[in-house]
CSV table of C-alpha atoms and ligand atoms in Angstrom, one decimal:
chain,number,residue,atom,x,y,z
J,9,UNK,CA,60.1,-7.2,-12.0
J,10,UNK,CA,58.0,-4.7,-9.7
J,11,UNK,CA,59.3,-4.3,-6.8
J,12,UNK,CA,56.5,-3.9,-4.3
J,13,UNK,CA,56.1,-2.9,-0.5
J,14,UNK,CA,53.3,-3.7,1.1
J,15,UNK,CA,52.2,-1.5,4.5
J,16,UNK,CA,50.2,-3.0,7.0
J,17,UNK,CA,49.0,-2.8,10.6
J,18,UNK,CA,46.7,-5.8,11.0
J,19,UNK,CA,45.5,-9.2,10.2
J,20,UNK,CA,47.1,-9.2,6.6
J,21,UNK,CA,44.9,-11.5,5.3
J,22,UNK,CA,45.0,-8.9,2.0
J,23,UNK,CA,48.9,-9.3,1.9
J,24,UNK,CA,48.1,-12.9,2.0
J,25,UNK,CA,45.7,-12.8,-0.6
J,26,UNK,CA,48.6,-11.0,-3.0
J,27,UNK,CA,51.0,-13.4,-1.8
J,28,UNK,CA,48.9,-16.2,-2.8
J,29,UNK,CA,48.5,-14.6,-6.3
J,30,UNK,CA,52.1,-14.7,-6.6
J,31,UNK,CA,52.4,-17.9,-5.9
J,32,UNK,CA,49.6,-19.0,-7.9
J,33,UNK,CA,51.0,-16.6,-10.7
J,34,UNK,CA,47.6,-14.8,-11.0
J,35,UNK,CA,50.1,-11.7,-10.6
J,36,UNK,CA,53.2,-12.2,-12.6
J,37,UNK,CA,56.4,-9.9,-12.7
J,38,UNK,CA,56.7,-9.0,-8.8
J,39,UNK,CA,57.9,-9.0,-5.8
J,40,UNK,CA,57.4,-8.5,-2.4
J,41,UNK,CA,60.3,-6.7,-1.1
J,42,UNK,CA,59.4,-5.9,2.2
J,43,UNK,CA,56.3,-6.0,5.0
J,44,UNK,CA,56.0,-2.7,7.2
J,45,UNK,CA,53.7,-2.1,9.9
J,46,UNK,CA,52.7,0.5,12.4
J,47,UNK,CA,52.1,-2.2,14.7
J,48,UNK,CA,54.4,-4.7,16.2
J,49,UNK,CA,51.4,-7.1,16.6
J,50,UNK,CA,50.3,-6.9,13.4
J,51,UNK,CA,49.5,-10.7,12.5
J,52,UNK,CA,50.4,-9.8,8.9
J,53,UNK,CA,54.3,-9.6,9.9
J,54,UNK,CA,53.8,-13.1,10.7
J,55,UNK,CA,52.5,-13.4,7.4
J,56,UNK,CA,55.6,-11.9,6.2
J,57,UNK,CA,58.0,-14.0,8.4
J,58,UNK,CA,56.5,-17.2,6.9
J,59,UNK,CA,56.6,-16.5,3.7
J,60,UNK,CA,60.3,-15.4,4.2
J,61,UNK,CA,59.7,-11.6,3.0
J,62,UNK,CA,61.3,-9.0,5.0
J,63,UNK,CA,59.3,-7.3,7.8
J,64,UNK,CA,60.1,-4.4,9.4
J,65,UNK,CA,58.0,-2.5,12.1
J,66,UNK,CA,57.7,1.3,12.5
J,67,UNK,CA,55.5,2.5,15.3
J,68,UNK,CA,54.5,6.3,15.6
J,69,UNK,CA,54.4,5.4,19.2
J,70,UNK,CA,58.5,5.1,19.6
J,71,UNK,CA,58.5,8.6,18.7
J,72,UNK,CA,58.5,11.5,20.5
J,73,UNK,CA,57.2,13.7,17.3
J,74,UNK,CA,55.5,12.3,14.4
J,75,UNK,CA,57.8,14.4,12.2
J,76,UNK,CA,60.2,11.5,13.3
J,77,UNK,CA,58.2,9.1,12.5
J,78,UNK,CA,57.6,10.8,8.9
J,79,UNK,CA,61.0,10.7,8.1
J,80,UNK,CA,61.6,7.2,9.7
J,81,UNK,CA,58.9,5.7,7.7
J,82,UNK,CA,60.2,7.6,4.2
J,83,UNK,CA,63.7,6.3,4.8
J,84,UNK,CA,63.1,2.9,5.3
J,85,UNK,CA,60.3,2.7,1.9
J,86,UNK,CA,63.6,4.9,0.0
J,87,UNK,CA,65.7,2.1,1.8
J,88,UNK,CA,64.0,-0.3,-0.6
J,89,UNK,CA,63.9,1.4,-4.1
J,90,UNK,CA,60.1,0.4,-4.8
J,91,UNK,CA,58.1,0.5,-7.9
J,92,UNK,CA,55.1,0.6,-6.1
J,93,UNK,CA,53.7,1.1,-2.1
J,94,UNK,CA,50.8,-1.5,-1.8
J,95,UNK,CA,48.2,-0.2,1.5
J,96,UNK,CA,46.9,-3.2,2.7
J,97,UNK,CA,45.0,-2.6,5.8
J,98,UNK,CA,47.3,0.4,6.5
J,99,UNK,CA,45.6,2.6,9.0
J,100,UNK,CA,48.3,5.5,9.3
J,101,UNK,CA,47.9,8.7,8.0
J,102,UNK,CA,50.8,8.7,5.0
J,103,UNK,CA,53.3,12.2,5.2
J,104,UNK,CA,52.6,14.1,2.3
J,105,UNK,CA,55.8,13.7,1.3
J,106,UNK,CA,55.7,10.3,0.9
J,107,UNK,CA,52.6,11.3,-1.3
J,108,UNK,CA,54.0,13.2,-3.3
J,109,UNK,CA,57.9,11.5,-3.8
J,110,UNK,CA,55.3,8.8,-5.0
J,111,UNK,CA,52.7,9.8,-7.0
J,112,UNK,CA,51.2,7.6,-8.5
J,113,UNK,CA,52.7,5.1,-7.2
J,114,UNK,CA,50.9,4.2,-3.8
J,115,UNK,CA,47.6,2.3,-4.1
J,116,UNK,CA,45.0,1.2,-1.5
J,117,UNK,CA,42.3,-1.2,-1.0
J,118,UNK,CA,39.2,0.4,0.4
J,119,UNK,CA,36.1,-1.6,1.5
J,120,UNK,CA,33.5,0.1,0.1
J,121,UNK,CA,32.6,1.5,-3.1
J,122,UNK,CA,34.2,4.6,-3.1
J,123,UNK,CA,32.4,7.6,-3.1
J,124,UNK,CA,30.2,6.0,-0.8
J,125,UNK,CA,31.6,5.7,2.9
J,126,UNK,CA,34.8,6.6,2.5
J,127,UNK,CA,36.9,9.3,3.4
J,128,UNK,CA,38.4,10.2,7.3
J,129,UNK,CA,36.6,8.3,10.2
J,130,UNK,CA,36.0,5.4,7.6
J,131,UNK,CA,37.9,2.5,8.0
J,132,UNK,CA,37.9,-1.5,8.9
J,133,UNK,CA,34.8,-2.5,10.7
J,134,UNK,CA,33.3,0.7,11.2
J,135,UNK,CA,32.4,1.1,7.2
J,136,UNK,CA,30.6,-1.9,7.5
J,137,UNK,CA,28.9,-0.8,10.3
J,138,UNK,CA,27.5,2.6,8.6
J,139,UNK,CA,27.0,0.4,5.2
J,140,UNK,CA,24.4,-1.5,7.6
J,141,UNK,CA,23.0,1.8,9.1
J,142,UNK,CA,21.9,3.3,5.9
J,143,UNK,CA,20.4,-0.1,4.5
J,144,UNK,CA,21.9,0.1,1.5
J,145,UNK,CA,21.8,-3.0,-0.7
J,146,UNK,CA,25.0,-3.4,-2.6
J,147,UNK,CA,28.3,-2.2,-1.1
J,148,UNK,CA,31.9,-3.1,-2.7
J,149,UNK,CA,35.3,-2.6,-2.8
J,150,UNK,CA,37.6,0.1,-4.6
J,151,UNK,CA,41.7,-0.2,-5.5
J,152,UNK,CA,42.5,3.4,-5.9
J,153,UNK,CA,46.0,5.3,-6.3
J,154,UNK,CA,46.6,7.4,-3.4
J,155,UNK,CA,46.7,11.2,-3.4
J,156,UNK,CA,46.8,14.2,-0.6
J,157,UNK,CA,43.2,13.5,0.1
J,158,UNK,CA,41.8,10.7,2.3
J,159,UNK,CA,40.0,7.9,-0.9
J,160,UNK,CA,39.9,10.8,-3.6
J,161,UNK,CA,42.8,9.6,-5.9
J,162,UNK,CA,42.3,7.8,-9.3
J,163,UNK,CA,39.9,4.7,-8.9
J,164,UNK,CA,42.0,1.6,-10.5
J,165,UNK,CA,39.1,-1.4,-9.8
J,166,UNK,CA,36.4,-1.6,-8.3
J,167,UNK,CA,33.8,-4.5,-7.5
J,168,UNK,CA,30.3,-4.8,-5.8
J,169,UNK,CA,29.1,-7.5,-3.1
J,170,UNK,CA,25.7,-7.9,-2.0
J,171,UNK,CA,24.5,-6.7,1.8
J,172,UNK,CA,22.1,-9.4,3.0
J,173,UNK,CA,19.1,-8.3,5.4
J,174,UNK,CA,20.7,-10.1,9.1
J,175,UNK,CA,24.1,-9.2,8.3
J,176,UNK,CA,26.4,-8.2,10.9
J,177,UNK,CA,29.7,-5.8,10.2
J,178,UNK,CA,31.4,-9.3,10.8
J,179,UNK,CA,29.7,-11.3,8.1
J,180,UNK,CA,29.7,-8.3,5.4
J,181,UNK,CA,33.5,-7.5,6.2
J,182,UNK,CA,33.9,-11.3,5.6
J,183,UNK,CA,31.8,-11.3,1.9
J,184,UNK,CA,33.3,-8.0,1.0
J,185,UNK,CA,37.0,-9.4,1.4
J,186,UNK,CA,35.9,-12.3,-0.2
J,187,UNK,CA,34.3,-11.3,-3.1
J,188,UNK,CA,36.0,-8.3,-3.6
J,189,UNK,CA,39.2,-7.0,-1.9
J,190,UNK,CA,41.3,-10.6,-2.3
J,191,UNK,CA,40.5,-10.5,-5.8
J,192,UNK,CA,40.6,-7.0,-7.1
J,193,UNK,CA,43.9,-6.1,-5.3
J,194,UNK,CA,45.7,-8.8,-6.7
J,195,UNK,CA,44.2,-7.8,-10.7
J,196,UNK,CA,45.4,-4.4,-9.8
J,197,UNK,CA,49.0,-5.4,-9.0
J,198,UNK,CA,49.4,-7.7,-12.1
J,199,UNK,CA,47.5,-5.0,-14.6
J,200,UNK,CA,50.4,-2.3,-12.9
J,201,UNK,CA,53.2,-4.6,-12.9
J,202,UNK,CA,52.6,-5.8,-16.8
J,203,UNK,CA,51.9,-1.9,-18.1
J,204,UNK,CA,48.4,-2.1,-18.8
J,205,UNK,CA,48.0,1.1,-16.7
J,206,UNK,CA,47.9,4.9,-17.2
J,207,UNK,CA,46.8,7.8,-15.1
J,208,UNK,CA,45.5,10.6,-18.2
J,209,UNK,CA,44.8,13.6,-16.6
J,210,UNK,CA,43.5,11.8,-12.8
J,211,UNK,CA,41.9,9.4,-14.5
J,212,UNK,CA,42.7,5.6,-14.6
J,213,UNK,CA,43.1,4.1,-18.4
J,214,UNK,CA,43.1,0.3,-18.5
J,215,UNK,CA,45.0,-1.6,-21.7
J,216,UNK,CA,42.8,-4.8,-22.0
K,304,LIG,C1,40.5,-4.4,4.8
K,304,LIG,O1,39.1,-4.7,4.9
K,304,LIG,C2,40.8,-3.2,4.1
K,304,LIG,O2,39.9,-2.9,3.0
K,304,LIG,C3,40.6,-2.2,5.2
K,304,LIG,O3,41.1,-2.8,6.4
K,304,LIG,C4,41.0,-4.2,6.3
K,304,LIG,C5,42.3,-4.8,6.5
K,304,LIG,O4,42.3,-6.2,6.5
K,304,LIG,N1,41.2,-0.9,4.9
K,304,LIG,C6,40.7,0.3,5.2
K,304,LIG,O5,39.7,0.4,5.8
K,304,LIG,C7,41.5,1.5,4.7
K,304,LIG,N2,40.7,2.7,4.7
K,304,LIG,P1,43.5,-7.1,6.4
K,304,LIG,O6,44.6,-6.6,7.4
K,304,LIG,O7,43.1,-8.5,6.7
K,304,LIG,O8,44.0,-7.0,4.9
């Protein structure tokens, strides 16, 4: 069984998604050990709650020095002897230790096709909005491990969605989740947790 920890700090409708895909055994082989978010408000612990997985918040802001929060937040993931650190709509800035005591092991959806608009400043809404800016036609989603960089580690999956002239940030967000981010972060999870994944030399190998 993988045992999987999933960091959040909003809505959680990704955490739902991999829920689901538990449930639904699209992913087979895991499960969700614990919920942690940066934010005590994060919808997605209520997510958590009702699906009776354990959630636990850590907020940067009951700390007088980040270092603090560092090693509060590496404690609590050690706490829980993961296989693998799923960022779902995590907007804080991982400790490089955690990086690097997990290499390899930390993956993240981003919503955009990564190496377009991605990297620091782009996040959430805001991709959306410079996705619109540019006018490009065809924007995505990417699963990618995590490394020291902000999206520069290994790409895992990654799928494209239509922009549509009239779109807001609202509506693409919307068709990007749903075309892209609910289903590719669940395929991730069940390709790591059944083996069918190597990292040769920072590059992803997929066993079909
Ligand atoms: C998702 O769109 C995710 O791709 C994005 O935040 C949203 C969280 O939604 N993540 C990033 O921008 C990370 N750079 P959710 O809380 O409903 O899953």
């Amino acid at each position: 069984m993988l045992k999987v920890g999933v960091l959040v700090s909003g809505g959680g409708t990704n955490l739902q998604a991999i829920i689901d895909s538990i449930k639904s055994g699209i992913i087979t082989n895991t499960e969700i050990k614990v919920v942690i978010s940066n934010n005590p408000n994060a919808y997605a612990l209520t997510r958590a709650k009702e699906n009776n997985i354990e959630g636990v918040c850590i907020s940067p802001k009951t700390f007088e020095k980040r270092e603090d929060f560092n090693e509060a937040l590496i404690n609590k993931i050690d706490e829980y002897n993961l296989d693998l650190i799923v960022l779902a709509g995590c907007m804080v800035v991982l400790p490089a230790k955690l990086i690097s005591k997990y290499q390899n092991k930390i993956i993240n959806i981003h919503p955009a096709l990564i190496p377009s608009f991605c990297g620091k400043g782009f996040y959430g809404l805001h991709v959306h909005e410079e996705v619109l800016k540019r006018g490009v036609k065809l924007t995505g989603a990417t699963v990618h491990f995590v490394d020291e960089g902000t999206d520069t580690g290994p790409i895992i999956m990654q799928r494209a969605v239509e922009v549509k002239y009239g779109d807001t940030p609202e509506v693409l967000q919307r068709r990007v989740m749903e075309e892209a981010e609910w289903k590719i972060m669940p395929q991730a999870i069940n390709l790591i947790a059944n083996n069918k994944i190597s990292v040769i030399d920072g590059f992803v190998k997929i066993d079909e």
